[in-house]
Amino acid sequence: MEILFSSFQLLQKAFFAIGPFALLLGILIFIHELGHFIAARFCGVKVEVFSLGFGPKILKYKKGDTLFCLSLLPLGGYVKMFGSNPLEELSKEEKTKAFLYKKIPQKWLIAFAGPFMNLIFTLFAFFLLSKIGTPSLPAHLGDIQKESQAYQAGFRSGDTVLSINEKRISYYEELSQIVENAGDEELFFKLRNKEDSIKELSVQAQRIRNPNPLGWKREIGFIEGLTALSVGLRIGVVPESLAYKKGLRTFDEILQVNGVSFRYWRDLENFIKNKKTVEIAFKRDSKEKTAVLSTGKKLISLAELGLEPSFLY
């Protein structure tokens, strides 16, 4: 069971790593082939197949002369136009709908319509982003691991960075840029902790090879363990565990424990310590449910109940 659960977690991580890329690729392919399709129909060319993907067809729908389909291999797409085979003999009427019998400007229009649609889509996407804006993380610190350089220097989960070298900080992106540009210099931080107390500390940045292959700097500054990411309350459930037997499942979201709401996994872990029984309110598919879990002994961590964190946010 443990091997099966580990495999499931691996597949889950792979999906969330590859999924967004595959979705974006699918959109770009669709836009590209749609350009060819629209131009072909505008020029009077009969389109026989409009396919996303190659190989065996998974889904099919025919409208007019065109078969729209989703194929098994998501590595591209194609628009099959009538009359593309120079060896095929066609009647006079069929030639009016054939690609090879269209005028050269019409062929050029059909050929360049795909890349042109991609260009238009890109410009539209940039325009939309400029209007909507991109989210920026506030300068709050996430889960600082105890064995990290950041923790040893005095940083704690939930701290808010107010300034670095007396320069005011509002967003985590600003913090990252200063650290990266620092090289191996000593940096002076002013922070506010969760108790609303102000503290000051200094830390020596490390110089490491730039992990970004597209970055223009070969080396950047780095403070090991410093992060804005926190483990959230979307859970993974170990099969046959107490949590599983009480009805919790992977991807459920914890809402409350013993009537108390939480935002981060670390706070929940601290809350359940030394408790023998916990009542968990959770959400699944927009429906709220409750489960009471009791081990008969004082808890040290949620892992004893068969619960693991599933996502970062």
PDB file of N, CA and C in Angstrom, residues 21-31 52:
ATOM      1  N   PHE A  21       1.922  23.193 -18.553  1.00  0.00           N
ATOM      2  CA  PHE A  21       2.637  23.270 -19.838  1.00  0.00           C
ATOM      3  C   PHE A  21       1.824  22.618 -20.947  1.00  0.00           C
ATOM      4  N   ALA A  22       1.261  21.423 -20.654  1.00  0.00           N
ATOM      5  CA  ALA A  22       0.461  20.705 -21.652  1.00  0.00           C
ATOM      6  C   ALA A  22      -0.780  21.506 -22.036  1.00  0.00           C
ATOM      7  N   LEU A  23      -1.406  22.149 -21.044  1.00  0.00           N
ATOM      8  CA  LEU A  23      -2.591  22.959 -21.320  1.00  0.00           C
ATOM      9  C   LEU A  23      -2.258  24.139 -22.221  1.00  0.00           C
ATOM     10  N   LEU A  24      -1.164  24.838 -21.910  1.00  0.00           N
ATOM     11  CA  LEU A  24      -0.753  25.980 -22.722  1.00  0.00           C
ATOM     12  C   LEU A  24      -0.391  25.533 -24.132  1.00  0.00           C
ATOM     13  N   LEU A  25       0.325  24.401 -24.240  1.00  0.00           N
ATOM     14  CA  LEU A  25       0.686  23.875 -25.551  1.00  0.00           C
ATOM     15  C   LEU A  25      -0.566  23.544 -26.359  1.00  0.00           C
ATOM     16  N   GLY A  26      -1.558  22.940 -25.699  1.00  0.00           N
ATOM     17  CA  GLY A  26      -2.806  22.601 -26.375  1.00  0.00           C
ATOM     18  C   GLY A  26      -3.520  23.834 -26.897  1.00  0.00           C
ATOM     19  N   ILE A  27      -3.519  24.920 -26.100  1.00  0.00           N
ATOM     20  CA  ILE A  27      -4.164  26.162 -26.530  1.00  0.00           C
ATOM     21  C   ILE A  27      -3.454  26.746 -27.742  1.00  0.00           C
ATOM     22  N   LEU A  28      -2.107  26.745 -27.705  1.00  0.00           N
ATOM     23  CA  LEU A  28      -1.331  27.292 -28.823  1.00  0.00           C
ATOM     24  C   LEU A  28      -1.552  26.484 -30.097  1.00  0.00           C
ATOM     25  N   ILE A  29      -1.608  25.159 -29.963  1.00  0.00           N
ATOM     26  CA  ILE A  29      -1.853  24.301 -31.129  1.00  0.00           C
ATOM     27  C   ILE A  29      -3.238  24.571 -31.703  1.00  0.00           C
ATOM     28  N   PHE A  30      -4.233  24.675 -30.798  1.00  0.00           N
ATOM     29  CA  PHE A  30      -5.605  24.931 -31.253  1.00  0.00           C
ATOM     30  C   PHE A  30      -5.696  26.261 -31.999  1.00  0.00           C
ATOM     31  N   ILE A  31      -5.089  27.322 -31.432  1.00  0.00           N
ATOM     32  CA  ILE A  31      -5.115  28.642 -32.067  1.00  0.00           C
ATOM     33  C   ILE A  31      -4.444  28.590 -33.442  1.00  0.00           C
ATOM     34  N   LEU A  52      -6.780  17.927 -33.017  1.00  0.00           N
ATOM     35  CA  LEU A  52      -5.811  18.254 -31.988  1.00  0.00           C
ATOM     36  C   LEU A  52      -5.138  16.955 -31.590  1.00  0.00           C
TER      37      LEU A  52
END
